Coordinates of C-alpha atoms in Angstrom, one line a residue:
M200 CA 83.1 56.6 95.2
S201 CA 85.7 55.9 97.9
S202 CA 85.3 57.2 101.4
Q203 CA 88.4 59.3 100.9
S204 CA 86.6 61.6 98.4
E205 CA 83.3 61.8 100.3
T206 CA 82.4 64.8 102.5
P207 CA 80.7 63.8 105.7
P208 CA 77.2 65.3 106.1
E209 CA 78.2 67.2 109.2
Q210 CA 81.0 69.0 107.3
K211 CA 79.0 70.2 104.3
Q212 CA 77.6 73.4 106.0
L213 CA 81.1 74.8 106.5
P214 CA 81.7 78.1 104.6
R215 CA 83.8 78.0 101.5
A216 CA 87.5 78.5 102.3
P217 CA 88.8 82.0 101.4
G218 CA 91.4 82.4 98.7
L219 CA 95.1 82.0 99.7
L220 CA 96.0 85.6 98.8
R221 CA 93.2 87.0 101.0
S222 CA 94.1 84.6 103.9
S223 CA 97.8 85.3 103.6
G224 CA 97.0 89.0 103.6
L225 CA 94.9 88.7 106.7
V226 CA 97.5 86.6 108.6
G227 CA 100.2 89.0 107.4
A228 CA 98.3 92.1 108.7
M229 CA 97.8 90.5 112.1
T230 CA 101.4 89.4 112.2
M231 CA 102.6 92.8 111.1
L232 CA 100.7 94.3 114.1
S233 CA 102.4 91.7 116.3
R234 CA 105.9 92.3 114.8
V235 CA 105.6 96.1 115.1
L236 CA 104.6 95.8 118.7
G237 CA 107.5 93.3 119.0
L238 CA 109.9 96.0 117.8
V239 CA 108.3 98.4 120.3
R240 CA 108.9 95.8 123.0
D241 CA 112.5 95.5 122.0
M242 CA 112.9 99.2 121.9
V243 CA 111.6 99.3 125.5
I244 CA 114.0 96.5 126.5
A245 CA 116.9 98.3 124.9
R246 CA 116.0 101.5 126.6
Y247 CA 115.8 99.9 130.1
F248 CA 118.4 97.2 129.9
G249 CA 120.7 98.0 126.8
A250 CA 123.1 95.2 125.8
G251 CA 124.6 94.4 129.2
A252 CA 124.8 91.3 131.4
G253 CA 121.2 91.5 132.5
A254 CA 119.9 91.7 129.0
D255 CA 122.1 88.8 127.9
A256 CA 120.8 86.7 130.8
F257 CA 117.1 87.4 129.9
F258 CA 117.6 86.8 126.2
V259 CA 119.0 83.3 127.0
A260 CA 116.3 82.6 129.6
F261 CA 113.6 83.6 127.1
K262 CA 115.3 81.9 124.1
I263 CA 115.3 78.4 125.6
P264 CA 111.5 78.0 126.0
N265 CA 111.0 80.2 122.9
F266 CA 113.3 77.9 120.9
L267 CA 111.5 74.8 122.2
R268 CA 108.2 76.5 121.3
R269 CA 109.2 76.9 117.7
L270 CA 110.8 73.5 117.6
F271 CA 107.9 71.7 119.2
A272 CA 104.7 73.6 119.3
E273 CA 104.9 75.7 116.1
G274 CA 107.3 73.3 114.4
A275 CA 107.0 69.6 114.8
F276 CA 103.6 69.5 116.4
S277 CA 101.8 71.9 114.1
Q278 CA 103.3 70.3 111.0
A279 CA 102.1 66.9 112.2
F280 CA 98.8 67.9 113.8
V281 CA 97.3 70.1 111.0
P282 CA 97.6 67.5 108.2
V283 CA 96.0 64.8 110.4
L284 CA 93.2 67.1 111.6
S285 CA 92.6 68.3 108.0
S286 CA 92.4 64.7 106.9
Y287 CA 89.8 64.0 109.7
R288 CA 87.9 67.1 108.7
Q289 CA 87.9 65.9 105.0
T290 CA 86.9 62.3 105.6
Q291 CA 85.4 61.9 109.1
S292 CA 82.4 63.2 111.1
M293 CA 82.5 66.1 113.5
S294 CA 82.2 63.8 116.5
D295 CA 85.4 61.9 115.2
V296 CA 87.1 65.3 115.0
Q297 CA 86.1 66.1 118.5
R298 CA 87.4 62.8 119.8
L299 CA 90.8 63.5 118.1
V300 CA 91.0 67.0 119.6
N301 CA 90.2 65.6 123.1
A302 CA 92.8 62.9 122.8
V303 CA 95.5 65.2 121.6
A304 CA 94.7 67.8 124.3
G305 CA 95.1 65.3 127.1
S306 CA 98.1 63.5 125.7
L307 CA 100.0 66.7 124.8
G308 CA 99.1 68.4 128.0
L309 CA 100.4 65.6 130.2
V310 CA 103.7 65.4 128.3
L311 CA 104.3 69.2 128.5
L312 CA 103.4 69.3 132.2
G313 CA 106.1 66.7 132.9
V314 CA 108.7 68.4 130.7
T315 CA 108.0 71.8 132.4
L316 CA 108.4 70.4 135.9
V317 CA 111.7 68.7 135.1
A318 CA 113.0 71.9 133.4
I319 CA 112.1 74.1 136.4
L320 CA 113.9 71.7 138.8
G321 CA 116.9 71.5 136.4
A322 CA 117.1 75.2 135.3
P323 CA 120.9 75.5 136.1
V324 CA 121.6 72.4 134.0
L325 CA 119.7 73.9 131.1
T326 CA 121.5 77.2 131.5
A327 CA 124.9 75.3 131.4
I328 CA 123.9 73.5 128.3
F329 CA 122.5 76.4 126.3
A330 CA 124.9 79.1 127.5
P331 CA 128.1 77.4 128.7
G332 CA 130.0 80.7 128.4
F333 CA 128.0 82.0 131.4
L334 CA 129.6 79.4 133.7
D335 CA 132.6 81.8 134.3
D336 CA 130.2 84.5 135.5
E337 CA 128.4 83.4 138.6
V338 CA 126.1 86.4 138.8
K339 CA 125.0 86.1 135.1
F340 CA 124.6 82.3 135.4
A341 CA 122.5 82.5 138.6
L342 CA 120.3 85.3 137.1
T343 CA 119.7 83.3 133.9
S344 CA 118.7 80.2 135.9
D345 CA 116.4 82.1 138.2
M346 CA 114.6 83.7 135.2
L347 CA 114.4 80.4 133.4
R348 CA 112.3 78.9 136.2
I349 CA 109.8 81.7 135.5
T350 CA 109.9 81.7 131.7
F351 CA 110.0 77.9 131.1
P352 CA 106.2 77.3 131.9
Y353 CA 105.7 79.5 128.8
L354 CA 106.4 76.4 126.8
L355 CA 103.5 74.6 128.3
L356 CA 101.1 77.5 127.8
I357 CA 102.2 78.5 124.3
S358 CA 102.2 74.9 123.1
L359 CA 98.6 74.5 124.1
T360 CA 98.0 77.9 122.4
A361 CA 99.6 76.5 119.2
F362 CA 97.3 73.4 119.5
A363 CA 94.2 75.7 119.7
G364 CA 95.6 77.8 116.8
G365 CA 96.1 74.6 114.7
I366 CA 92.4 73.8 115.1
L367 CA 91.3 77.3 114.1
N368 CA 93.7 77.3 111.1
S369 CA 92.4 74.0 109.9
Y370 CA 89.0 75.5 109.8
D371 CA 90.3 78.6 108.0
R372 CA 89.9 80.8 111.1
F373 CA 93.3 82.4 110.6
A374 CA 92.9 85.8 112.2
V375 CA 92.7 84.8 115.9
P376 CA 95.9 82.7 116.0
A377 CA 97.7 85.4 114.0
F378 CA 96.6 88.1 116.5
T379 CA 97.4 86.1 119.6
P380 CA 101.2 87.0 119.7
V381 CA 100.2 90.6 120.1
L382 CA 99.4 89.7 123.7
L383 CA 103.0 88.6 124.4
N384 CA 104.4 91.9 123.3
L385 CA 101.8 93.9 125.2
S386 CA 102.5 91.9 128.3
M387 CA 106.3 92.3 128.1
I388 CA 106.0 96.0 127.4
A389 CA 103.8 96.5 130.4
A390 CA 106.1 94.4 132.6
A391 CA 109.2 96.4 131.6
I392 CA 107.5 99.7 132.3
W393 CA 105.4 98.9 135.4
L394 CA 106.9 95.8 137.0
T395 CA 110.6 96.8 136.7
P396 CA 110.5 99.4 139.6
L397 CA 108.9 96.7 141.9
M398 CA 111.7 94.1 141.4
A399 CA 114.9 93.8 143.5
E400 CA 116.5 92.6 140.2
P401 CA 114.8 94.8 137.6
V402 CA 115.3 92.5 134.6
M403 CA 113.2 89.8 136.4
A404 CA 110.2 91.8 135.4
L405 CA 110.6 90.6 131.8
A406 CA 110.5 87.0 132.9
W407 CA 107.2 87.5 134.7
G408 CA 105.9 89.3 131.6
V409 CA 106.6 86.2 129.5
F410 CA 104.8 83.9 132.0
I411 CA 101.7 86.2 132.2
A412 CA 101.7 86.4 128.4
G413 CA 101.5 82.6 128.0
A414 CA 98.4 82.4 130.1
L415 CA 96.7 85.3 128.3
Q416 CA 97.4 83.8 124.9
L417 CA 95.9 80.4 125.8
F418 CA 92.7 81.7 127.4
F419 CA 92.2 84.2 124.6
Q420 CA 91.6 81.4 122.0
L421 CA 89.3 79.2 124.0
P422 CA 86.1 81.2 123.3
F423 CA 86.7 80.9 119.6
L424 CA 87.2 77.1 119.9
M425 CA 83.9 77.0 121.8
R426 CA 82.2 79.0 119.0
L427 CA 83.6 76.4 116.5
G428 CA 82.2 73.6 118.6
L429 CA 85.6 72.1 119.2
L430 CA 86.5 73.2 122.7
P431 CA 88.8 70.4 124.0
R432 CA 87.8 68.1 126.8
P433 CA 91.2 66.6 127.5
R434 CA 91.5 62.8 127.6
V435 CA 94.8 61.0 127.8
D436 CA 94.7 58.4 125.0
Y437 CA 97.9 57.5 123.3
R438 CA 96.3 54.6 121.5
H439 CA 93.9 56.9 119.5
E440 CA 94.6 56.4 115.8
G441 CA 95.0 60.1 115.1
V442 CA 97.4 60.6 118.1
S443 CA 99.5 57.7 116.9
R444 CA 99.8 59.2 113.4
I445 CA 100.7 62.6 114.9
L446 CA 103.4 61.1 117.1
K447 CA 104.9 59.2 114.2
L448 CA 105.1 62.4 112.2
M449 CA 106.3 64.5 115.0
V450 CA 109.6 62.7 115.9
P451 CA 111.3 63.3 112.5
A452 CA 109.6 66.6 112.1
L453 CA 111.4 67.9 115.1
F454 CA 114.5 68.1 112.9
G455 CA 112.9 68.7 109.5
V456 CA 111.0 71.9 110.0
S457 CA 113.0 73.7 112.7
V458 CA 116.6 73.4 111.6
S459 CA 116.9 77.2 111.3
Q460 CA 115.8 77.5 114.9
I461 CA 118.4 74.9 116.0
N462 CA 121.0 76.9 114.1
L463 CA 120.0 80.1 115.8
L464 CA 120.3 78.4 119.2
L465 CA 123.8 77.2 118.2
D466 CA 124.6 80.8 117.5
T467 CA 123.6 81.7 121.1
V468 CA 125.7 78.9 122.6
L469 CA 128.8 80.1 120.7
A470 CA 128.0 83.8 121.2
S471 CA 128.0 83.2 125.0
F472 CA 131.8 82.6 124.7
L473 CA 132.3 85.9 122.9
Q474 CA 132.6 89.4 124.3
T475 CA 129.7 90.8 126.4
G476 CA 127.0 92.1 124.2
S477 CA 127.3 89.5 121.4
V478 CA 124.1 87.7 122.5
S479 CA 122.2 91.0 122.4
W480 CA 123.7 92.1 119.1
L481 CA 122.5 88.8 117.5
Y482 CA 119.1 89.1 119.2
Y483 CA 118.4 92.6 117.9
S484 CA 119.5 91.8 114.4
D485 CA 117.6 88.5 114.4
R486 CA 114.5 90.4 115.5
L487 CA 114.7 92.7 112.5
S488 CA 115.3 89.9 110.1
E489 CA 112.3 88.0 111.5
L490 CA 109.9 90.9 110.8
P491 CA 109.5 90.1 107.0
L492 CA 109.9 86.4 107.8
G493 CA 107.0 86.4 110.2
V494 CA 104.8 88.8 108.3
F495 CA 105.1 87.2 104.9
G496 CA 107.0 83.8 105.1
I497 CA 105.2 82.4 108.0
A498 CA 101.9 83.9 106.9
I499 CA 102.0 82.1 103.6
A500 CA 103.2 78.9 105.2
T501 CA 100.3 79.1 107.7
V502 CA 97.6 79.3 105.1
I503 CA 99.0 76.8 102.6
L504 CA 99.5 73.9 105.0
P505 CA 95.7 73.2 105.5
S506 CA 95.1 73.8 101.8
L507 CA 97.9 71.4 100.7
S508 CA 96.7 68.8 103.2
R509 CA 93.2 68.9 101.9
K510 CA 94.4 68.8 98.3
H511 CA 96.6 65.8 99.1
A512 CA 93.6 64.1 100.9
A513 CA 91.5 64.7 97.8
A514 CA 94.3 63.4 95.5
S515 CA 94.5 66.7 93.6
A516 CA 98.1 66.5 92.5
D517 CA 98.0 69.3 89.9
Q518 CA 96.4 71.7 92.4
F519 CA 98.9 70.7 95.0
A520 CA 101.8 71.6 92.7
A521 CA 100.2 74.8 91.6
T522 CA 99.7 75.9 95.2
L523 CA 103.4 75.3 96.0
D524 CA 104.4 77.2 92.9
W525 CA 102.2 80.1 94.0
A526 CA 103.8 80.1 97.4
V527 CA 107.3 80.2 96.0
R528 CA 106.4 83.2 93.7
A529 CA 104.8 85.0 96.6
V530 CA 107.9 84.6 98.7
L531 CA 110.2 85.9 95.9
L532 CA 107.9 88.9 95.4
I533 CA 108.2 90.0 99.0
G534 CA 111.3 88.3 100.3
L535 CA 113.8 89.6 97.8
P536 CA 113.1 93.3 98.3
A537 CA 112.9 92.8 102.1
A538 CA 116.4 91.2 102.2
L539 CA 117.8 93.9 100.0
A540 CA 116.3 96.7 102.2
L541 CA 117.7 95.0 105.4
A542 CA 121.2 94.9 103.9
L543 CA 121.2 98.5 102.6
L544 CA 119.6 100.0 105.7
A545 CA 121.2 97.9 108.5
E546 CA 122.6 100.8 110.5
P547 CA 119.7 103.1 110.0
L548 CA 117.2 100.5 111.1
I549 CA 119.1 99.4 114.2
A550 CA 119.7 103.1 115.1
T551 CA 116.0 104.1 114.6
L552 CA 114.7 101.2 116.6
F553 CA 117.3 100.5 119.3
H554 CA 119.7 103.5 119.7
Y555 CA 118.3 104.7 123.0
G556 CA 119.2 104.6 126.6
E557 CA 122.0 102.0 127.2
V558 CA 122.5 101.2 123.5
T559 CA 125.7 102.8 122.2
D560 CA 127.0 103.7 118.7
R561 CA 129.2 100.6 118.9
D562 CA 126.2 98.4 119.7
V563 CA 124.5 99.8 116.5
A564 CA 127.5 99.0 114.4
M565 CA 127.9 95.5 115.7
S566 CA 124.2 94.7 115.4
A567 CA 124.3 96.0 111.8
Q568 CA 127.0 93.5 110.9
S569 CA 125.0 90.5 112.0
L570 CA 121.8 92.0 110.4
R571 CA 123.5 92.1 107.0
A572 CA 124.6 88.5 107.5
Y573 CA 121.1 87.4 108.4
S574 CA 119.7 89.4 105.4
A575 CA 121.8 87.2 103.1
G576 CA 119.7 84.2 104.2
L577 CA 116.3 85.8 104.6
L578 CA 114.9 84.6 101.3
A579 CA 116.1 81.1 102.1
F580 CA 114.5 81.2 105.6
M581 CA 111.2 82.2 103.9
L582 CA 111.5 79.5 101.2
I583 CA 112.1 76.8 103.9
K584 CA 108.8 77.9 105.5
V585 CA 106.8 77.3 102.4
L586 CA 108.6 74.3 100.9
A587 CA 108.6 72.2 104.1
P588 CA 104.8 72.0 104.1
G589 CA 105.0 70.4 100.7
F590 CA 106.4 67.3 102.5
F591 CA 104.4 67.5 105.7
A592 CA 101.1 67.9 103.9
R593 CA 101.8 64.5 102.3
E594 CA 102.8 63.1 105.7
D595 CA 106.4 62.7 104.5
T596 CA 108.7 63.6 107.4
R597 CA 111.7 61.4 106.6
T598 CA 112.9 63.5 103.6
P599 CA 113.0 66.9 105.6
V600 CA 114.8 65.1 108.4
K601 CA 117.6 64.0 106.1
I602 CA 117.8 67.4 104.6
G603 CA 117.7 69.1 108.1
I604 CA 120.5 67.0 109.4
I605 CA 122.7 67.8 106.4
A606 CA 121.9 71.5 106.9
M607 CA 122.6 71.4 110.6
V608 CA 126.0 69.7 110.2
A609 CA 126.8 72.3 107.5
N610 CA 125.9 75.1 109.9
M611 CA 128.3 73.7 112.6
V612 CA 131.1 73.6 110.0
F613 CA 130.3 77.1 108.8
N614 CA 130.2 78.4 112.4
L615 CA 133.6 77.1 113.2
M616 CA 135.0 78.5 109.9
L617 CA 133.5 82.0 110.3
V618 CA 133.3 82.7 114.0
F619 CA 137.0 83.4 114.3
P620 CA 137.4 85.9 111.5
L621 CA 133.9 87.5 111.8
A622 CA 133.0 86.9 115.5
H623 CA 129.2 87.2 116.1
A624 CA 128.5 88.2 112.4
G625 CA 130.2 85.0 111.4
L626 CA 127.6 83.0 113.3
A627 CA 124.8 84.9 111.6
L628 CA 126.4 84.3 108.2
A629 CA 126.8 80.6 108.9
T630 CA 123.1 80.4 109.7
S631 CA 122.3 82.0 106.4
L632 CA 124.5 79.7 104.4
S633 CA 123.1 76.6 105.9
A634 CA 119.5 77.9 105.3
W635 CA 120.3 78.2 101.6
L636 CA 121.5 74.6 101.5
N637 CA 118.4 73.5 103.4
G638 CA 116.1 75.4 101.0
F639 CA 117.8 74.2 97.9
L640 CA 117.6 70.5 99.0
L641 CA 113.9 70.9 99.9
W642 CA 113.2 72.4 96.5
R643 CA 115.1 69.7 94.7
G644 CA 113.3 67.0 96.6
L645 CA 109.9 68.4 95.8
R646 CA 110.8 68.8 92.2
K647 CA 112.2 65.3 91.9
E648 CA 109.0 63.8 93.4
G649 CA 106.8 65.9 91.2
A650 CA 105.1 67.6 94.1
W651 CA 106.3 71.0 92.8
Q652 CA 106.1 71.7 89.1
S653 CA 107.1 74.9 87.5
Q654 CA 104.0 76.8 86.2
P655 CA 104.0 79.0 83.1
G656 CA 105.5 82.5 83.2
W657 CA 108.6 82.1 85.4
P658 CA 111.2 83.8 83.0
R659 CA 109.0 86.9 82.7
F660 CA 108.3 87.0 86.4
L661 CA 112.0 86.8 87.3
L662 CA 112.7 89.7 85.0
Q663 CA 109.9 91.8 86.5
I664 CA 111.2 91.4 90.1
L665 CA 114.8 91.9 89.0
F666 CA 113.9 95.3 87.5
A667 CA 111.8 96.3 90.5
N668 CA 114.5 95.4 93.0
G669 CA 117.1 97.3 91.0
A670 CA 114.8 100.4 91.2
L671 CA 114.4 99.8 94.9
A672 CA 118.1 99.7 95.6
A673 CA 118.7 102.9 93.5
V674 CA 116.1 104.8 95.5
I675 CA 117.5 103.7 98.9
L676 CA 121.1 104.5 98.0
W677 CA 120.0 107.9 96.6
L678 CA 117.9 109.0 99.7
K679 CA 119.9 107.4 102.5
P680 CA 121.8 109.9 104.7
P681 CA 125.4 108.9 105.9
V682 CA 125.5 106.6 109.0
A683 CA 127.2 109.3 111.2
E684 CA 124.4 111.8 110.4
W685 CA 121.8 109.1 111.2
L686 CA 123.4 108.4 114.6
A687 CA 123.6 112.1 115.5
N688 CA 119.9 112.7 114.8
G689 CA 117.3 112.5 117.5
G690 CA 114.7 109.7 117.7
Y691 CA 111.9 111.6 115.9
Q692 CA 114.2 112.7 113.1
R693 CA 115.4 109.1 112.6
A694 CA 111.8 107.9 112.5
A695 CA 110.8 110.5 110.0
D696 CA 113.7 109.8 107.7
M697 CA 113.1 106.1 107.9
A698 CA 109.4 106.6 107.1
V699 CA 110.4 108.5 104.0
L700 CA 112.8 105.8 102.9
V701 CA 110.4 103.0 103.4
A702 CA 107.5 104.8 101.7
A703 CA 109.7 105.8 98.7
G704 CA 111.1 102.3 98.4
V705 CA 107.7 100.5 98.6
F706 CA 106.2 103.0 96.1
V707 CA 109.0 102.6 93.6
Y708 CA 109.1 98.8 93.9
F709 CA 105.4 98.3 93.3
L710 CA 105.3 101.0 90.7
V711 CA 107.9 99.2 88.6
L712 CA 106.1 95.9 89.1
A713 CA 102.9 97.5 87.8
L714 CA 104.7 99.0 84.9
T715 CA 106.2 95.7 83.9
G716 CA 102.8 94.0 84.0
V717 CA 102.4 92.4 87.5
R718 CA 98.8 92.5 88.7
V719 CA 97.1 91.4 91.9
R720 CA 94.9 89.0 90.0
H721 CA 98.0 87.0 89.0
F722 CA 98.4 86.0 92.7
R723 CA 94.8 85.0 93.4
H724 CA 94.7 81.3 94.2
R725 CA 92.6 78.8 96.2

């Protein structure tokens, strides 16, 4: 038997990996907690800062390192690191895995430290690049640059956090990395409430909240790495075979896995030229659309990547294809009703969560426009998250790069076509359209290569979710009060009405699924 199929003695005592449904549920539950707290965080920010110049400045100062985090740490790095680490786990000894972890920690940390120092020194340049529309407003431009100097080190801290989380995920310890984002939300909520009164410029408190959160998230994971026996002892070694493989995979992966994030950043750049409030309207609507994306799409993607990587290393082509098919069905089961609910409940959701303090009725209406546009692409965003690992698990980064470039160019064209007639909502719709193009090309590529093969039961499954979504839409339209009435109600009344709508919609949706024959056992998979 070849060494590729052998399991090193040191690895045999590891517990059996949990099923994908259970792991996805665990990650989803942790992510749901984080996203709910994230919405609370945004409600606090909306109450304290509304959608004015200070809020616009902070959202840009936070979006730059946050964008790079998703592009680099949770995007290219994770998609390159996890398959290589999973391969080492499958075929090498524990001491070899430790040497890989040490080399990656040292090499990654040194690069990130250099990037962070350059960014802090060049904060005004970055502000001009990412928000050129702020150049005409000296106060907003200066405030953004000052906050960026505080928020940018978050990239260093959260990238190392993603590195630690990648190790834990590769060993099927999904709960800790999934819980870690909770600390960001708690830190920012605390900063908004308690640091704001201490600042000469109140919105600066949010920037310090981001910095503190990065440190908390990193140190929170270290004890769990120690328990696993893989606490990094950083060593700079770019010649290490595993580091070389990761670097080769990372360069093209920067485009392939994070095109949707690049598109969202382009939205921010163009929105900075639009009327004041446009950046905030896009931010609030994007946050709502990311709730189902993070809870379900990213949760599924998180657990299938190590599984796909191990199946590829073990040459289990049939199991690889079946796992991808399972992921696509799971996304359709949850993503379609989530997108439908966001579109039908755009104003009520925005009003319930953000219509407080400085946020006006007009802000609610404008945010609802972009939320509907984002909801049109939610299913595509989720499919991208689960289809891209089908390439990266096989260490194929060139194909997603080609697809990503096509989608990015298409997004630019759509932006220019739609921003004039639809303003900020046109930018959101352009992002959704390019996401559908991206998702379709990924699916077609996997199918052509035989990595994804349709499993039995698709026609019946599609009819089942079609009936369930029809019932969901009918219930929402029947129970939903008029928008004017929703805006006139107080916060507690809105929350109570929303709870009834959500409970009724979820109950009817899963009831119809059950009546048409869908069972939990159909989605159990390893």
